[in-house]
Amino acid sequence: MRNYILILLQALLVISCNQKTKEELTVQDIEIFEKTIAWDLIQSVDENDVSKIQNILNGNPKLVNFQDPIFGTTPLMWAIGAEKYQSAEALLDNGADPNIVSKIGTTALFEAISFSWNDTQANEDPKFVKLLLNYKADPNINYCSSKIYGQTDPIECGTSPLMYSVSRGFEKVKLLVNAGSTINYKTKSGNTAAYEALLMKDVNTAHFLVVEKKANITEPVYSYSLNDADTIDISKPHYPVDLLLDWTFEINSSDYQKKKEIIAAFKKQGIDYESRKANISNLIVRRIKKMYPTDWEKYISEY
């Protein structure tokens, strides 16, 4: 009997240790829906059980847009983050609103653009973005989050889905643009999707936006404080063209050719890349010297 009690106490201790407090829960934890009227629904979503989802929503259709009490996450947002495609489709078929904004500033589309909770590479697949756009998701609802438990948000308030899609899958970028994303939208700091693409060296996206879609790349971007996003440092403008100085691709490579076409697009907008080479940092020069120790000066004249 004594051994049984000890085992029971140990089991209870393990359970209690595994239980997270409200402050420890994240949007990825299914427990954010626990003890809510949507608990059975979210479990069915997690299991990709379309039949159960349908039965539950037949009994209570309003559950489809239920929001958890902590983060304001909907079953649709959670299904997308957890990569439950069949569940997401079933929820949309039953009237899930893809344009609800959570307490932390996200939409279902923003979740679809982001990397998967399960695999940071898997969500480069555009299937969730395509699904949501087919169900009238708005590509111009921008992200803005309040602080959760005092955490600083590294994503600038006002970041658009298109801006966030840079380096998260080129097909997503094209889908968003074709769905009506505002290409030249900019945040308070002046950031744009084209600037993000140039900054991240996302060659395909930069070429698509700047060369094919003729995005505006003449205006500067300014730094801001993570702790106070309203504090914009206008004394230090960052010009999009200067980002190309960091693009040290091999001469005549496909990326180099696309860079040359981007440079030509800058020229059409009155921005001369060649004149900016005087601003090449010592760090970039050292990198070029390492790449081309005998003819680095020739490379700089051509790159």
Short mmCIF file of C-alpha atoms in Angstrom, two decimals:
data_model
loop_
_atom_site.label_atom_id
_atom_site.label_comp_id
_atom_site.label_asym_id
_atom_site.label_seq_id
_atom_site.Cartn_x
_atom_site.Cartn_y
_atom_site.Cartn_z
CA MET A 1 0.00 0.00 0.00
CA ARG A 2 2.81 2.37 0.93
CA ASN A 3 4.57 1.71 -2.40
CA TYR A 4 1.31 2.38 -4.25
CA ILE A 5 0.91 5.75 -2.51
CA LEU A 6 4.51 6.68 -3.34
CA ILE A 7 3.99 5.81 -7.01
CA LEU A 8 0.76 7.83 -7.07
CA LEU A 9 2.45 10.84 -5.47
CA GLN A 10 5.31 10.63 -7.98
CA ALA A 11 2.85 10.50 -10.87
CA LEU A 12 0.98 13.53 -9.55
CA LEU A 13 4.29 15.37 -9.14
CA VAL A 14 5.25 14.66 -12.76
CA ILE A 15 1.85 15.86 -13.99
CA SER A 16 2.03 19.04 -11.93
CA CYS A 17 5.58 19.74 -13.14
CA ASN A 18 4.50 19.31 -16.78
CA GLN A 19 1.58 21.72 -16.44
CA LYS A 20 2.41 25.20 -17.65
CA THR A 21 1.24 28.36 -15.99
CA LYS A 22 -0.69 30.94 -18.00
CA GLU A 23 2.50 32.98 -18.33
CA GLU A 24 4.41 29.95 -19.67
CA LEU A 25 1.91 29.05 -22.38
CA THR A 26 2.66 30.06 -25.95
CA VAL A 27 0.36 30.38 -28.93
CA GLN A 28 1.64 26.97 -30.08
CA ASP A 29 0.33 25.15 -26.99
CA ILE A 30 -3.00 23.43 -27.53
CA GLU A 31 -3.68 23.99 -23.82
CA ILE A 32 -4.59 27.63 -24.54
CA PHE A 33 -7.99 26.22 -25.56
CA GLU A 34 -8.30 23.91 -22.57
CA LYS A 35 -11.31 24.53 -20.32
CA THR A 36 -13.01 26.52 -23.08
CA ILE A 37 -16.07 25.62 -25.13
CA ALA A 38 -13.78 25.06 -28.13
CA TRP A 39 -11.67 22.33 -26.50
CA ASP A 40 -13.30 19.43 -28.34
CA LEU A 41 -13.06 21.33 -31.62
CA ILE A 42 -9.38 22.14 -31.26
CA GLN A 43 -8.57 18.53 -30.38
CA SER A 44 -10.34 17.45 -33.57
CA VAL A 45 -8.36 20.09 -35.48
CA ASP A 46 -5.14 18.71 -34.02
CA GLU A 47 -6.14 15.22 -35.17
CA ASN A 48 -7.10 16.44 -38.67
CA ASP A 49 -10.45 14.74 -38.06
CA VAL A 50 -12.69 16.49 -40.59
CA SER A 51 -15.73 14.38 -39.67
CA LYS A 52 -15.53 15.37 -36.00
CA ILE A 53 -14.95 19.00 -36.91
CA GLN A 54 -18.08 18.95 -39.06
CA ASN A 55 -20.19 17.31 -36.35
CA ILE A 56 -19.06 19.80 -33.70
CA LEU A 57 -19.72 22.80 -35.94
CA ASN A 58 -23.11 21.44 -36.97
CA GLY A 59 -24.02 21.60 -33.29
CA ASN A 60 -22.47 25.01 -32.63
CA PRO A 61 -21.47 26.94 -35.78
CA LYS A 62 -20.17 29.93 -33.77
CA LEU A 63 -17.25 27.88 -32.47
CA VAL A 64 -15.56 28.20 -35.86
CA ASN A 65 -14.39 31.73 -34.99
CA PHE A 66 -13.79 31.19 -31.27
CA GLN A 67 -10.69 32.97 -29.92
CA ASP A 68 -8.63 31.63 -27.05
CA PRO A 69 -8.69 33.88 -23.96
CA ILE A 70 -4.92 34.49 -23.80
CA PHE A 71 -3.74 35.23 -27.33
CA GLY A 72 -7.00 35.52 -29.27
CA THR A 73 -5.99 32.65 -31.54
CA THR A 74 -8.73 31.10 -33.66
CA PRO A 75 -8.98 27.40 -34.55
CA LEU A 76 -8.04 28.39 -38.12
CA MET A 77 -4.86 30.17 -37.00
CA TRP A 78 -3.93 27.23 -34.83
CA ALA A 79 -4.60 24.72 -37.63
CA ILE A 80 -2.30 26.64 -39.96
CA GLY A 81 0.50 27.03 -37.42
CA ALA A 82 0.32 23.32 -36.61
CA GLU A 83 0.13 22.45 -40.35
CA LYS A 84 -3.25 20.74 -40.22
CA TYR A 85 -4.30 21.36 -43.81
CA GLN A 86 -7.46 19.24 -43.86
CA SER A 87 -8.62 20.89 -40.66
CA ALA A 88 -7.95 24.38 -42.02
CA GLU A 89 -9.91 23.62 -45.17
CA ALA A 90 -12.80 22.17 -43.15
CA LEU A 91 -12.92 25.25 -40.92
CA LEU A 92 -12.96 27.57 -43.95
CA ASP A 93 -15.71 25.48 -45.54
CA ASN A 94 -17.71 26.05 -42.36
CA GLY A 95 -17.34 29.81 -42.40
CA ALA A 96 -14.06 30.47 -40.59
CA ASP A 97 -13.12 34.13 -41.02
CA PRO A 98 -9.50 34.36 -42.29
CA ASN A 99 -9.34 38.08 -41.48
CA ILE A 100 -9.79 37.97 -37.70
CA VAL A 101 -6.89 39.67 -35.93
CA SER A 102 -5.62 38.03 -32.73
CA LYS A 103 -4.65 39.85 -29.54
CA ILE A 104 -1.02 39.51 -30.61
CA GLY A 105 -1.61 41.10 -33.99
CA THR A 106 -1.60 38.08 -36.28
CA THR A 107 -4.08 36.83 -38.84
CA ALA A 108 -4.43 33.38 -40.33
CA LEU A 109 -2.60 34.67 -43.43
CA PHE A 110 0.29 35.99 -41.36
CA GLU A 111 0.57 32.56 -39.73
CA ALA A 112 0.55 30.93 -43.16
CA ILE A 113 3.37 33.17 -44.34
CA SER A 114 5.49 32.47 -41.27
CA PHE A 115 7.57 29.34 -40.85
CA SER A 116 5.81 26.27 -39.50
CA TRP A 117 5.74 25.55 -35.78
CA ASN A 118 6.84 22.00 -36.59
CA ASP A 119 9.55 22.50 -39.20
CA THR A 120 11.16 25.83 -40.06
CA GLN A 121 11.44 24.78 -43.71
CA ALA A 122 8.10 23.09 -44.33
CA ASN A 123 6.01 26.23 -44.48
CA GLU A 124 7.92 27.58 -47.47
CA ASP A 125 5.22 25.57 -49.23
CA PRO A 126 2.62 28.17 -50.32
CA LYS A 127 -0.40 25.85 -49.97
CA PHE A 128 -1.80 27.55 -46.87
CA VAL A 129 -1.38 31.02 -48.39
CA LYS A 130 -3.11 29.85 -51.56
CA LEU A 131 -5.92 28.25 -49.54
CA LEU A 132 -6.58 31.39 -47.51
CA LEU A 133 -6.48 33.72 -50.51
CA ASN A 134 -9.02 31.46 -52.22
CA TYR A 135 -11.27 32.10 -49.20
CA LYS A 136 -10.89 35.90 -49.46
CA ALA A 137 -8.10 36.49 -46.96
CA ASP A 138 -7.09 40.16 -47.09
CA PRO A 139 -3.41 40.48 -48.10
CA ASN A 140 -3.24 44.03 -46.72
CA ILE A 141 -4.06 43.48 -43.03
CA ASN A 142 -0.81 44.48 -41.39
CA TYR A 143 0.74 43.05 -38.25
CA CYS A 144 0.97 44.99 -35.00
CA SER A 145 1.37 43.33 -31.63
CA SER A 146 1.08 44.60 -28.10
CA LYS A 147 3.70 43.31 -25.69
CA ILE A 148 2.86 39.93 -24.16
CA TYR A 149 4.17 39.55 -20.61
CA GLY A 150 6.70 42.32 -21.22
CA GLN A 151 8.38 40.69 -24.24
CA THR A 152 9.82 42.99 -26.90
CA ASP A 153 8.51 42.28 -30.40
CA PRO A 154 11.26 42.16 -33.07
CA ILE A 155 8.67 42.59 -35.85
CA GLU A 156 7.92 46.24 -36.56
CA CYS A 157 4.34 47.32 -35.96
CA GLY A 158 2.70 47.78 -39.36
CA THR A 159 4.68 45.05 -41.12
CA SER A 160 2.63 43.88 -44.10
CA PRO A 161 2.10 40.25 -45.12
CA LEU A 162 4.11 40.95 -48.29
CA MET A 163 7.03 42.34 -46.30
CA TYR A 164 6.93 39.36 -43.97
CA SER A 165 6.87 36.90 -46.88
CA VAL A 166 10.36 37.94 -48.02
CA SER A 167 12.76 34.97 -47.68
CA ARG A 168 9.86 32.78 -46.57
CA GLY A 169 9.03 31.42 -50.01
CA PHE A 170 9.06 33.18 -53.38
CA GLU A 171 5.76 31.57 -54.40
CA LYS A 172 4.11 33.21 -51.39
CA VAL A 173 5.39 36.59 -52.55
CA LYS A 174 3.91 36.13 -56.02
CA LEU A 175 0.58 34.91 -54.63
CA LEU A 176 0.28 37.95 -52.37
CA VAL A 177 1.15 40.41 -55.14
CA ASN A 178 -1.31 38.78 -57.52
CA ALA A 179 -3.96 38.96 -54.78
CA GLY A 180 -3.55 42.72 -54.50
CA SER A 181 -0.86 43.35 -51.89
CA THR A 182 0.18 46.99 -51.86
CA ILE A 183 3.73 46.78 -53.21
CA ASN A 184 4.84 50.27 -52.17
CA TYR A 185 3.30 50.22 -48.69
CA LYS A 186 5.78 51.38 -46.05
CA THR A 187 5.91 51.27 -42.26
CA LYS A 188 6.59 54.24 -39.96
CA SER A 189 10.32 53.58 -40.33
CA GLY A 190 9.95 53.63 -44.12
CA ASN A 191 10.49 49.91 -44.54
CA THR A 192 9.01 48.26 -47.65
CA ALA A 193 8.84 44.80 -49.15
CA ALA A 194 11.47 45.77 -51.74
CA TYR A 195 13.83 47.04 -49.03
CA GLU A 196 13.36 43.80 -47.09
CA ALA A 197 14.18 41.77 -50.20
CA LEU A 198 17.34 43.78 -50.85
CA LEU A 199 18.37 43.57 -47.19
CA MET A 200 17.84 39.81 -47.02
CA LYS A 201 19.58 39.24 -50.38
CA ASP A 202 16.42 37.55 -51.60
CA VAL A 203 17.43 37.93 -55.24
CA ASN A 204 14.30 36.47 -56.84
CA THR A 205 11.94 38.58 -54.74
CA ALA A 206 14.01 41.75 -55.17
CA HIS A 207 14.12 41.25 -58.95
CA PHE A 208 10.39 40.51 -59.06
CA LEU A 209 9.43 43.60 -57.04
CA VAL A 210 11.98 46.10 -58.36
CA VAL A 211 12.38 45.05 -62.00
CA GLU A 212 9.08 43.40 -62.87
CA LYS A 213 6.68 45.28 -60.59
CA LYS A 214 8.65 48.55 -60.54
CA ALA A 215 8.53 49.01 -56.77
CA ASN A 216 9.60 52.43 -55.49
CA ILE A 217 13.17 52.15 -54.20
CA THR A 218 14.13 55.83 -53.92
CA GLU A 219 13.12 56.60 -50.33
CA PRO A 220 15.23 55.88 -47.23
CA VAL A 221 14.48 53.64 -44.27
CA TYR A 222 15.23 54.77 -40.72
CA SER A 223 16.26 52.88 -37.60
CA TYR A 224 13.91 52.66 -34.64
CA SER A 225 14.12 51.42 -31.06
CA LEU A 226 12.74 47.95 -30.32
CA ASN A 227 11.64 49.26 -26.93
CA ASP A 228 9.92 52.29 -28.44
CA ALA A 229 8.88 51.83 -32.06
CA ASP A 230 7.65 55.43 -32.21
CA THR A 231 11.21 56.69 -31.75
CA ILE A 232 12.49 56.95 -35.32
CA ASP A 233 16.11 58.08 -35.79
CA ILE A 234 15.82 60.35 -38.83
CA SER A 235 19.46 61.41 -38.53
CA LYS A 236 20.65 58.17 -40.14
CA PRO A 237 18.83 57.38 -43.38
CA HIS A 238 19.46 53.98 -44.96
CA TYR A 239 19.07 54.00 -48.74
CA PRO A 240 17.95 50.86 -50.59
CA VAL A 241 20.66 51.19 -53.26
CA ASP A 242 23.42 50.85 -50.65
CA LEU A 243 22.20 47.36 -49.81
CA LEU A 244 23.38 46.24 -53.25
CA LEU A 245 26.96 46.93 -52.15
CA ASP A 246 26.69 43.84 -49.98
CA TRP A 247 25.64 41.67 -52.94
CA THR A 248 29.01 40.12 -53.80
CA PHE A 249 27.94 37.49 -56.31
CA GLU A 250 30.28 35.75 -58.71
CA ILE A 251 30.63 37.69 -61.96
CA ASN A 252 28.31 36.37 -64.71
CA SER A 253 26.37 34.13 -62.30
CA SER A 254 22.56 34.19 -62.58
CA ASP A 255 22.34 36.21 -59.35
CA TYR A 256 24.90 38.68 -60.74
CA GLN A 257 22.84 39.12 -63.90
CA LYS A 258 19.72 39.80 -61.84
CA LYS A 259 21.65 42.29 -59.74
CA LYS A 260 22.66 44.15 -62.92
CA GLU A 261 19.00 44.34 -63.97
CA ILE A 262 18.08 45.66 -60.51
CA ILE A 263 20.84 48.28 -60.82
CA ALA A 264 19.34 49.33 -64.16
CA ALA A 265 15.92 49.64 -62.50
CA PHE A 266 17.45 51.92 -59.85
CA LYS A 267 18.96 53.99 -62.67
CA LYS A 268 15.51 54.44 -64.23
CA GLN A 269 14.31 55.83 -60.90
CA GLY A 270 17.20 58.30 -60.81
CA ILE A 271 19.48 56.37 -58.43
CA ASP A 272 23.07 55.78 -59.60
CA TYR A 273 24.55 52.65 -58.02
CA GLU A 274 28.07 53.28 -59.35
CA SER A 275 28.34 56.55 -57.45
CA ARG A 276 27.54 54.72 -54.21
CA LYS A 277 30.63 52.50 -54.42
CA ALA A 278 32.57 55.14 -52.51
CA ASN A 279 30.51 54.01 -49.52
CA ILE A 280 31.71 50.39 -49.58
CA SER A 281 32.50 49.37 -46.02
CA ASN A 282 35.88 47.96 -45.01
CA LEU A 283 34.12 44.74 -44.07
CA ILE A 284 32.82 44.25 -47.62
CA VAL A 285 36.21 45.16 -49.11
CA ARG A 286 37.89 42.54 -46.92
CA ARG A 287 35.36 39.96 -48.04
CA ILE A 288 36.00 40.81 -51.71
CA LYS A 289 39.76 40.61 -51.21
CA LYS A 290 39.32 37.16 -49.71
CA MET A 291 37.18 36.08 -52.66
CA TYR A 292 39.46 37.62 -55.31
CA PRO A 293 42.92 38.16 -53.75
CA THR A 294 44.69 38.99 -57.04
CA ASP A 295 42.06 41.02 -58.89
CA TRP A 296 39.75 42.39 -56.19
CA GLU A 297 39.93 45.92 -57.60
CA LYS A 298 38.72 44.68 -60.98
CA TYR A 299 35.86 42.88 -59.23
CA ILE A 300 34.81 46.06 -57.42
CA SER A 301 34.74 47.94 -60.71
CA GLU A 302 32.42 45.33 -62.21
CA TYR A 303 30.22 44.05 -59.38
#
